[in-house]
Amino acid sequence: MSTSAERKLTDAEARRLILENVILDFGGNIMLAPLDSVGIPDWEAALADELDLPSHPPVDDEAPRLCAVVDTIPGLIGARFVVYLDWRLQPKVRQACGRPGDDQIAYALIVRSIVPEHPTDIPLAAPNAANDNERRLPDPPPMMADPLAPEAAGGLLADVAKWITTTAIIPSPELSMVAASALLAGLFGRKVLTPMRGGINLYATTLLDTAGGKGHPPKAIRALADGMGRMGVVSNGDHTSYAAIERTLRKNTSTVIVMDEFGITLQDVNGRHASSAAASIRKFLLAVYDQANSKFDGRIYASADAKKADDPIDGPALTVLGMTTIETLFAGLGEASVADGFINRFLFVTSAPAQDVRPPRLDRDGKPPATLIAALQAAYTGVPAGPGALLPGKLVVPFDGGEDGEAYHRWGQVFMWQRHPAWNATEMGINGRAAENTLRLATIRAISRDHAAPAVTLDDVEWGWAIVHASIALVTDGARRHMAASPAEALRKAIVAALDAAPDKTLPISKLMERHGVRGADMREFRAALEWLINAGQITDLAGRPMPGRGSRLKLLAVLTP
C-alpha cells in the first residue's frame, strides 16, 4: 500500500484501506453496519449476511459504520467475526459463532496482519504518552487446525472419541476428545513418560452450559476401562480430601478421577472459609501433578496409627477430568490460583452448542463395542517396557529425530513462547506449563497412533499445542472477565463486561444498572466502582459529568489485561 506525500488520507479512505487489507488476508466482505435507535453503529447486526456493500469510497458520515465480516481465519473452524475500527482506527473484533476464546486468537492474527503494513500517515493509533510502554507479545508457534476433531488426532483417540460422540444424547466431539485423552492418560500413565521424562497424566476440565452433554463422556470412558478389566482406572467417586485421593492412587497408581461440578468443588477449596479437608484437595493436586517419574510419600502423620499404608507410591499418575460451567469455574478461582500455578496445570476445553440434537432412540445401546475394547487392550499390553532408569518398566517415549528433529524444534518454540519476558505476572501464571502440557498431549497422541514403537512427531506436538493454546486463550479471557480478588473488583469487571458487549461499547447508566453482575450492587458500591474506572481511564461519561448520574451515557475506553 502507498499514499501520496502531498496529503494525509481522510478518515474514510484510511478506514477502507485498513479493512480492505483484512479482506485480502482473511477473505470476506466489507459491509456497512446499520444504526441503532440512537444513531450508534450496531455491530451485532453487522454480522448478518444481508447487509449491503457500501459505496466506494464511502462518504465521511458513513465511514464509522464500515466493517469487515470474515469467517476464514486459519485454524478457527466454524468461527465468524466482524472487524471494525474505533475512533483511533484501532481494530476491534466481535465474535458471532465458534468456540469461546477464538476472538482472542482472531484479534492477534488480524492485528499482526494489518498493523505493520500501514503507511505512517494513516493515524492508526494515538501517539503513546512518554510513560507508556508498548508490549510486543510473541507470536504463537504454528499449530494444528481444529485439533479436537477426531480426524486430527487419529488412532485410538479418534476411535474412542467417535464412539463417545455417537452414543451421546447431546453429542459434543470436542468433549469426547478430551475424555478419550483422559482415558489414554489413565491407562498408559503407569507405563510411559514423555520425552522430557515427565508423566502423561492430565488435569482437564470441560466447560459447557447446564444440560449441555458434559456427563456422558466420563461415563463412557468408565465403561471402556471396566470393559477391559481395568477396574479403578476411571473413578467417579466423590473425593472429599487429600487422604481420599491418596487412597485411590494407592489402589491404582495411574487413575482418572471424575469431578462433576468441578467449579463448585473449587469454590469449596478456594473459599475464604474453606474447611481443612476441602483445602487439602488443592494441596494434593498441586503436589502430585508431576510425581509420575518419582516416588511419592503422600501425607505424613505424627502418629504411625493414623495411616494404614505408609509406603511410597511408585510413579503416581493422577488424571483429573472435571466438568463445570464457565461462570461457576471462575467463581471458584482467584488470584492465588494463578500465582501458585494451580490453574496452569489444567486444560480447559469447551465446545459450541450442538446443532443437530434429536430425541434419543429407545434402542440406543451404550455398551462399548468388543472391537474397541480389544483394540485398547492390545495397545495396553503391547506397549514395550522401558529400561527402568527412573522407575521400573516405564518407557520414555522419544522425540522423532531426537534434538535434531522437527518435533523437538517445535516443542522448543512453545517452551520459549511460554518463557517470553513480555508476559506480565498473571499471564506467566496462566502460560507457565504450556510446553509441559503440550508434550503430555503429544505423547498420548503418539501412543494412540503406534503403541508398539511410539515416537513424538511434529504433528503430535502441533496437535497438543493447539489444544493448550486454545485453553490459555479461554482462561486469559475468562480471568479478565470473571476472576476477581474482591467483591469490588468483581463489580468493576461486571461493569466493563456490560459496556464491552454493548453497541459501540456505550450504555445509558440506567441500562447499565440492569445488567447481570451490576444490578445486585447498592448505590454506594456502584458509584465507587464507576469512580475507580473513570480514574483508571477505562470508562468515561459522554455527558461530560465528573461523576455519572441520571442521564449519563458511559463508554468503555480500554479493557485492561489480566
XYZ file of C-alpha atoms in Angstrom:
562
model
C 0.000 0.000 0.000
C 1.235 3.511 -0.737
C -0.032 7.026 -0.220
C 0.754 10.410 -1.659
C 3.171 12.594 0.301
C 1.116 15.696 -0.520
C -1.868 14.861 1.685
C -2.940 12.731 4.578
C -5.624 10.121 3.992
C -9.117 11.088 5.038
C -10.767 9.093 7.792
C -12.998 7.357 5.242
C -10.060 6.409 2.993
C -7.971 5.171 5.904
C -10.800 3.035 7.258
C -11.485 1.489 3.874
C -7.771 0.819 3.284
C -7.332 -0.920 6.628
C -10.416 -3.095 6.214
C -9.526 -3.983 2.623
C -6.232 -5.288 3.966
C -8.157 -7.543 6.369
C -10.194 -8.860 3.432
C -7.048 -9.512 1.387
C -5.530 -11.602 4.178
C -8.578 -13.424 5.513
C -11.334 -13.134 2.891
C -14.849 -11.885 3.466
C -16.760 -8.707 2.670
C -16.674 -5.069 3.641
C -20.088 -4.088 4.922
C -21.915 -1.144 6.415
C -23.316 -1.608 9.924
C -26.860 -0.324 10.446
C -27.559 2.349 13.038
C -29.479 1.543 16.187
C -32.322 3.625 17.602
C -29.958 6.283 18.959
C -27.760 6.510 15.874
C -24.879 4.269 17.009
C -23.449 1.546 14.712
C -24.987 -1.804 15.632
C -22.074 -4.237 15.317
C -24.225 -7.205 16.337
C -26.468 -6.619 13.321
C -23.363 -6.211 11.173
C -22.845 -9.969 11.445
C -25.890 -10.645 9.275
C -25.418 -11.737 5.670
C -27.986 -9.403 4.191
C -26.113 -6.140 4.785
C -25.385 -4.111 1.663
C -21.891 -3.290 0.494
C -21.156 0.433 0.926
C -20.402 2.882 -1.844
C -16.766 3.227 -2.832
C -15.337 5.321 -1.334
C -17.865 5.826 1.451
C -18.949 9.318 2.302
C -17.434 10.589 5.538
C -20.595 10.235 7.615
C -20.816 6.542 6.628
C -17.158 5.764 7.313
C -17.542 4.961 11.057
C -20.075 2.268 10.081
C -17.619 0.326 7.901
C -16.693 -3.194 8.975
C -15.279 -6.414 7.555
C -17.106 -9.710 8.109
C -14.668 -12.649 7.960
C -15.058 -16.383 8.582
C -11.946 -17.926 7.023
C -9.271 -17.290 9.658
C -6.890 -20.291 9.595
C -7.420 -22.761 12.417
C -10.695 -21.262 13.622
C -13.205 -23.686 12.159
C -16.831 -22.555 12.211
C -15.965 -19.150 13.644
C -17.232 -15.835 12.260
C -16.176 -12.319 13.194
C -16.951 -8.688 12.481
C -13.868 -6.456 12.368
C -14.435 -2.742 12.875
C -12.327 0.265 13.838
C -12.638 2.562 16.830
C -12.154 6.329 16.719
C -8.352 5.846 16.715
C -8.627 3.389 13.810
C -7.607 0.570 16.118
C -9.113 -2.803 15.072
C -11.818 -4.403 17.210
C -13.181 -7.935 16.818
C -16.647 -9.201 17.726
C -17.369 -12.944 17.540
C -20.647 -14.296 16.181
C -20.047 -18.036 16.427
C -17.304 -20.532 17.173
C -15.535 -21.637 20.332
C -15.185 -19.199 23.240
C -11.739 -17.622 23.114
C -11.491 -17.713 19.310
C -11.939 -13.926 19.255
C -8.658 -13.544 21.165
C -6.807 -15.594 18.548
C -8.550 -13.778 15.695
C -7.676 -10.399 17.183
C -3.990 -11.328 17.492
C -3.824 -12.591 13.904
C -5.674 -9.593 12.464
C -3.586 -7.014 14.305
C -0.373 -8.783 13.351
C -1.537 -8.860 9.739
C -2.593 -5.255 9.240
C -0.671 -3.034 11.626
C 2.870 -3.306 10.217
C 1.730 -2.637 6.646
C 0.110 0.767 7.162
C 1.933 3.899 5.992
C 2.903 6.331 8.702
C 0.456 8.974 7.555
C -2.538 6.781 8.466
C -3.428 7.699 12.070
C -3.580 4.046 13.138
C -3.329 4.917 16.819
C -2.880 7.908 19.036
C 0.792 8.520 19.936
C 1.929 6.875 23.137
C 2.476 9.051 26.163
C 6.052 9.354 27.330
C 5.464 6.972 30.219
C 3.646 4.303 28.181
C 5.429 1.052 27.376
C 4.094 -0.752 24.331
C 4.360 -4.505 24.757
C 5.442 -6.680 21.880
C 3.986 -10.085 22.622
C 5.476 -13.178 20.966
C 3.754 -14.817 18.022
C 2.468 -18.302 18.886
C 4.336 -21.152 17.156
C 2.486 -22.986 14.354
C -0.268 -25.330 15.497
C -2.762 -27.786 14.054
C -6.141 -26.532 12.883
C -9.217 -27.924 14.661
C -7.262 -30.343 16.905
C -10.342 -31.683 18.700
C -11.787 -33.198 15.534
C -11.311 -36.996 15.510
C -9.566 -36.831 12.129
C -6.906 -34.530 13.584
C -5.997 -36.955 16.371
C -6.327 -40.265 14.530
C -5.535 -43.645 16.051
C -7.176 -44.872 19.233
C -8.034 -41.316 20.251
C -10.234 -40.942 17.180
C -11.863 -44.356 17.663
C -12.731 -43.695 21.304
C -13.908 -40.126 20.675
C -16.145 -41.168 17.782
C -17.803 -43.895 19.847
C -18.425 -41.472 22.733
C -19.977 -38.933 20.363
C -22.213 -41.436 18.578
C -23.623 -42.784 21.859
C -24.307 -39.361 23.402
C -27.795 -37.878 23.643
C -26.283 -34.415 23.135
C -23.123 -35.008 21.086
C -20.006 -32.927 21.667
C -16.989 -34.073 19.616
C -14.700 -31.680 21.495
C -15.597 -33.038 24.918
C -15.410 -36.590 23.569
C -11.800 -35.993 22.505
C -10.877 -34.643 25.938
C -12.412 -37.698 27.594
C -10.590 -40.015 25.176
C -7.293 -38.281 26.009
C -8.003 -38.666 29.729
C -8.724 -42.387 29.284
C -5.420 -42.994 27.494
C -3.604 -40.936 30.140
C -5.145 -43.141 32.816
C -4.361 -46.392 31.014
C -0.784 -45.621 29.977
C 0.279 -43.335 32.840
C 1.748 -46.361 34.645
C 3.689 -47.419 31.546
C 5.196 -44.393 29.761
C 6.829 -40.999 30.265
C 7.206 -38.048 27.906
C 10.462 -37.376 26.011
C 11.404 -34.995 28.849
C 10.782 -37.829 31.341
C 7.596 -36.389 32.772
C 4.241 -38.041 33.314
C 1.460 -38.077 30.727
C -1.307 -37.552 33.290
C -3.617 -34.619 32.555
C -5.717 -32.188 34.535
C -8.583 -31.308 32.179
C -11.882 -29.533 32.695
C -14.721 -29.401 30.188
C -16.832 -26.247 30.128
C -20.388 -26.278 28.863
C -23.794 -24.981 29.872
C -26.003 -26.982 32.213
C -27.590 -29.962 30.408
C -25.119 -29.457 27.573
C -23.852 -33.038 27.489
C -20.942 -32.852 29.961
C -21.955 -36.001 31.821
C -21.815 -38.637 29.075
C -18.069 -38.691 28.179
C -16.894 -39.628 31.715
C -19.459 -42.429 31.906
C -18.339 -43.706 28.516
C -14.648 -43.939 29.404
C -15.555 -45.638 32.699
C -17.435 -48.267 30.696
C -14.451 -48.773 28.371
C -11.941 -49.145 31.204
C -14.183 -51.542 33.118
C -14.812 -53.485 29.906
C -11.049 -54.017 29.603
C -10.975 -55.378 33.127
C -9.047 -52.307 34.301
C -11.290 -51.577 37.270
C -10.271 -48.381 39.026
C -8.591 -46.743 36.045
C -11.583 -44.380 35.935
C -13.181 -43.457 39.264
C -16.257 -41.277 39.664
C -16.303 -41.393 43.451
C -16.755 -38.192 45.449
C -13.240 -37.454 46.717
C -13.581 -35.144 49.699
C -9.997 -34.714 50.934
C -6.247 -35.215 50.402
C -6.459 -38.608 52.106
C -9.327 -39.763 49.885
C -7.446 -39.087 46.640
C -4.242 -40.587 48.039
C -6.162 -43.743 48.955
C -7.445 -44.021 45.370
C -3.898 -43.696 43.998
C -2.639 -46.387 46.344
C -5.196 -48.760 44.840
C -4.272 -47.805 41.271
C -1.159 -45.700 40.664
C -2.490 -44.394 37.343
C -6.100 -43.363 37.537
C -8.634 -40.856 36.238
C -10.816 -39.225 38.862
C -14.004 -37.638 37.561
C -15.008 -34.451 39.362
C -18.535 -33.423 38.441
C -19.429 -29.764 39.087
C -15.720 -29.059 39.445
C -16.335 -25.319 39.787
C -18.373 -25.881 42.954
C -15.555 -28.017 44.340
C -13.135 -25.175 43.626
C -15.385 -22.719 45.437
C -15.222 -25.004 48.483
C -11.466 -25.431 48.081
C -10.546 -21.779 47.474
C -13.160 -20.078 49.645
C -12.100 -17.748 52.444
C -13.700 -20.110 54.962
C -12.734 -23.395 53.322
C -12.614 -26.424 55.563
C -9.241 -28.054 56.092
C -10.425 -31.170 54.243
C -11.526 -29.149 51.196
C -8.337 -27.069 51.174
C -6.285 -30.260 51.263
C -7.674 -31.266 47.837
C -5.982 -28.246 46.272
C -2.747 -29.042 48.084
C -2.803 -32.640 46.870
C -3.490 -31.678 43.242
C -0.567 -29.242 43.344
C 1.776 -31.797 44.886
C 1.027 -34.934 42.858
C 0.803 -33.391 39.374
C 4.442 -34.032 38.422
C 5.223 -37.097 40.539
C 4.746 -39.717 37.798
C 8.523 -40.043 37.373
C 9.359 -40.459 41.057
C 8.211 -41.928 44.343
C 5.582 -40.053 46.335
C 5.283 -40.408 50.108
C 1.909 -38.743 50.434
C 0.798 -37.203 53.691
C 2.991 -37.866 56.723
C 1.287 -38.051 60.112
C 2.820 -37.698 63.546
C 1.208 -40.930 64.682
C 2.046 -44.195 62.957
C -1.520 -45.365 63.597
C -3.113 -42.511 61.621
C -2.321 -44.023 58.227
C -2.591 -47.733 57.448
C -0.401 -47.709 54.316
C 2.767 -45.655 54.661
C 4.888 -46.990 51.802
C 5.842 -44.628 48.945
C 3.691 -44.705 45.815
C 5.746 -45.573 42.724
C 5.180 -43.010 39.965
C 1.636 -41.858 40.742
C -0.041 -40.527 37.590
C -3.263 -38.793 38.588
C -5.523 -37.575 35.784
C -8.423 -35.264 36.635
C -11.452 -34.959 34.362
C -13.598 -32.137 35.676
C -16.888 -30.732 34.401
C -18.388 -27.332 35.103
C -19.766 -24.143 33.580
C -17.602 -21.111 32.790
C -19.298 -18.869 35.356
C -19.042 -21.473 38.119
C -15.398 -22.145 37.294
C -14.209 -18.561 37.656
C -16.310 -18.048 40.760
C -14.079 -20.724 42.297
C -10.754 -19.344 41.091
C -8.866 -16.370 42.452
C -5.524 -14.658 42.027
C -3.882 -17.203 44.318
C -4.821 -19.976 41.879
C -2.861 -18.176 39.166
C 0.082 -17.220 41.359
C 0.710 -20.705 42.777
C 0.472 -22.496 39.417
C -2.788 -24.288 40.174
C -4.624 -23.025 37.106
C -1.788 -23.619 34.606
C -1.804 -27.313 35.404
C -5.281 -27.547 33.865
C -6.514 -27.750 30.301
C -9.874 -26.066 29.754
C -11.932 -27.132 26.770
C -15.342 -26.020 25.617
C -17.423 -26.529 22.514
C -20.079 -24.788 20.516
C -23.657 -25.870 21.323
C -24.725 -28.997 19.442
C -26.542 -28.148 16.214
C -28.286 -31.440 15.414
C -29.932 -32.526 18.666
C -32.700 -35.119 18.404
C -34.674 -37.138 20.945
C -32.700 -40.286 21.867
C -33.753 -43.568 20.305
C -35.271 -46.166 22.594
C -32.881 -48.819 21.278
C -29.782 -46.696 21.952
C -27.005 -49.010 23.140
C -24.292 -47.515 25.334
C -22.386 -50.776 25.722
C -18.809 -50.456 24.401
C -18.181 -52.452 21.217
C -15.995 -55.500 21.642
C -13.703 -54.396 18.802
C -12.895 -51.106 20.548
C -12.205 -52.815 23.863
C -9.967 -55.320 22.073
C -8.021 -52.512 20.379
C -7.485 -50.739 23.697
C -6.434 -53.992 25.363
C -3.969 -54.760 22.562
C -2.418 -51.320 22.896
C -2.223 -51.587 26.679
C -0.438 -54.928 26.611
C 1.612 -54.062 23.518
C 3.477 -51.010 24.816
C 7.108 -52.076 25.323
C 8.567 -51.859 28.804
C 11.269 -49.290 29.433
C 14.715 -49.936 30.875
C 13.574 -48.542 34.215
C 16.204 -45.838 34.657
C 13.676 -43.706 36.549
C 11.005 -46.197 37.532
C 10.843 -49.932 36.775
C 9.179 -50.623 33.454
C 8.301 -47.048 32.422
C 9.129 -46.294 28.794
C 10.468 -42.844 27.887
C 8.812 -42.069 24.545
C 11.428 -40.313 22.371
C 11.155 -37.342 20.046
C 11.147 -38.456 16.422
C 14.578 -37.372 15.169
C 15.876 -36.505 18.623
C 17.165 -32.988 19.241
C 17.756 -32.509 15.516
C 14.168 -33.361 14.581
C 11.252 -31.087 13.752
C 9.226 -32.245 16.753
C 11.828 -31.170 19.308
C 12.351 -27.890 17.441
C 8.634 -27.059 17.535
C 8.339 -28.007 21.189
C 11.315 -25.759 21.920
C 9.474 -22.876 20.261
C 6.497 -23.478 22.555
C 8.848 -23.516 25.543
C 10.408 -20.177 24.547
C 6.963 -18.670 23.848
C 5.936 -19.660 27.354
C 9.057 -18.046 28.854
C 8.929 -14.804 26.848
C 9.747 -11.772 29.053
C 6.862 -9.707 27.625
C 4.250 -11.633 29.629
C 3.036 -9.992 32.808
C 2.805 -11.881 36.097
C -0.771 -13.048 35.578
C -0.084 -14.171 32.004
C 3.009 -16.048 33.157
C 0.859 -17.747 35.771
C -1.576 -18.879 33.074
C 1.035 -19.771 30.420
C 3.521 -21.338 32.811
C 3.099 -25.002 31.835
C 2.257 -24.608 28.155
C 5.238 -26.642 26.971
C 4.756 -29.350 29.591
C 1.065 -29.820 28.852
C 1.772 -29.764 25.111
C 4.246 -32.610 25.493
C 1.884 -34.676 27.642
C -0.800 -34.453 24.965
C 1.710 -35.085 22.177
C 2.938 -38.255 23.898
C -0.632 -39.523 24.323
C -1.235 -38.986 20.601
C 1.996 -40.811 19.766
C 0.848 -43.858 21.769
C -2.582 -43.628 20.169
C -1.000 -43.817 16.699
C 1.616 -46.505 17.302
C 1.682 -48.205 20.684
C 4.354 -50.695 19.637
C 7.001 -48.081 18.772
C 5.748 -44.664 19.900
C 7.716 -41.532 19.000
C 6.557 -37.919 19.281
C 6.359 -36.320 15.825
C 5.887 -32.749 14.621
C 2.158 -33.400 14.117
C 1.861 -34.705 17.671
C 3.415 -31.530 19.074
C 1.334 -29.186 16.904
C -1.824 -31.099 17.877
C -1.095 -30.819 21.585
C -0.012 -27.187 21.297
C -3.242 -26.223 19.533
C -5.311 -27.619 22.420
C -3.105 -25.942 25.019
C -3.111 -22.581 23.213
C -6.905 -22.558 22.948
C -7.095 -23.362 26.662
C -4.767 -20.477 27.505
C -6.842 -18.071 25.400
C -10.020 -19.247 27.129
C -8.568 -18.831 30.618
C -6.963 -15.471 29.844
C -10.256 -14.103 28.582
C -12.150 -15.648 31.483
C -9.724 -14.232 34.049
C -10.114 -10.780 32.544
C -13.895 -11.001 32.569
C -14.720 -13.024 35.671
C -11.858 -13.616 38.098
C -11.661 -11.083 40.921
C -9.795 -10.743 44.188
C -12.660 -8.918 45.926
C -16.373 -8.091 45.510
C -15.380 -4.558 44.473
C -13.213 -5.872 41.632
C -15.969 -8.280 40.599
C -18.392 -5.351 40.290
C -15.914 -3.334 38.215
C -15.402 -6.293 35.896
C -19.155 -6.729 35.531
C -19.464 -3.067 34.502
C -16.616 -3.400 31.991
C -18.102 -6.620 30.575
C -21.518 -4.986 30.146
C -20.028 -1.995 28.312
C -17.753 -4.224 26.219
C -20.788 -6.170 24.976
C -22.856 -3.067 24.209
C -23.079 -1.406 20.768
C -20.145 0.995 20.373
C -19.226 -0.045 23.942
C -21.684 2.542 25.282
C -24.715 2.267 27.600
C -27.014 4.708 29.365
C -26.392 4.463 33.094
C -29.972 3.271 33.605
C -29.391 0.293 31.283
C -26.009 -0.470 32.838
C -27.624 -0.767 36.262
C -29.870 -3.551 34.920
C -27.029 -5.747 33.645
C -26.025 -9.085 35.177
C -23.475 -8.659 37.946
C -24.321 -4.959 38.358
C -27.950 -4.911 39.429
C -27.174 -6.550 42.772
C -24.892 -3.711 43.920
C -26.108 -0.899 46.144
C -25.633 2.729 45.051
C -22.573 3.267 47.229
C -20.788 0.272 45.710
C -21.930 1.208 42.201
C -20.710 4.814 42.476
C -17.393 3.703 43.953
C -16.870 1.288 41.060
C -17.653 3.994 38.478
C -15.292 6.441 40.169
C -12.496 3.838 40.167
C -12.999 3.024 36.481
C -13.099 6.708 35.484
C -9.916 7.476 37.426
C -8.251 4.430 35.853
C -9.105 5.722 32.374
C -11.209 2.694 31.486
C -14.571 4.448 31.091
C -15.862 7.969 30.502
C -19.194 9.767 30.781
C -20.156 11.103 27.349
C -22.326 13.687 29.129
C -19.137 15.243 30.467
C -20.052 14.976 34.138
C -17.296 14.482 36.720
C -19.497 11.909 38.460
C -22.095 9.987 36.404
C -25.758 10.233 37.342
C -29.229 10.266 35.809
C -28.942 10.872 32.048
C -25.275 9.795 31.806
C -24.043 7.643 28.915
C -20.990 5.596 29.838
C -18.452 4.468 27.232
C -15.708 1.881 27.587
C -12.291 3.250 26.615
C -9.967 0.377 27.441
C -10.029 -3.138 28.828
C -7.029 -3.919 30.967
C -5.200 -7.205 30.519
C -5.448 -9.642 33.417
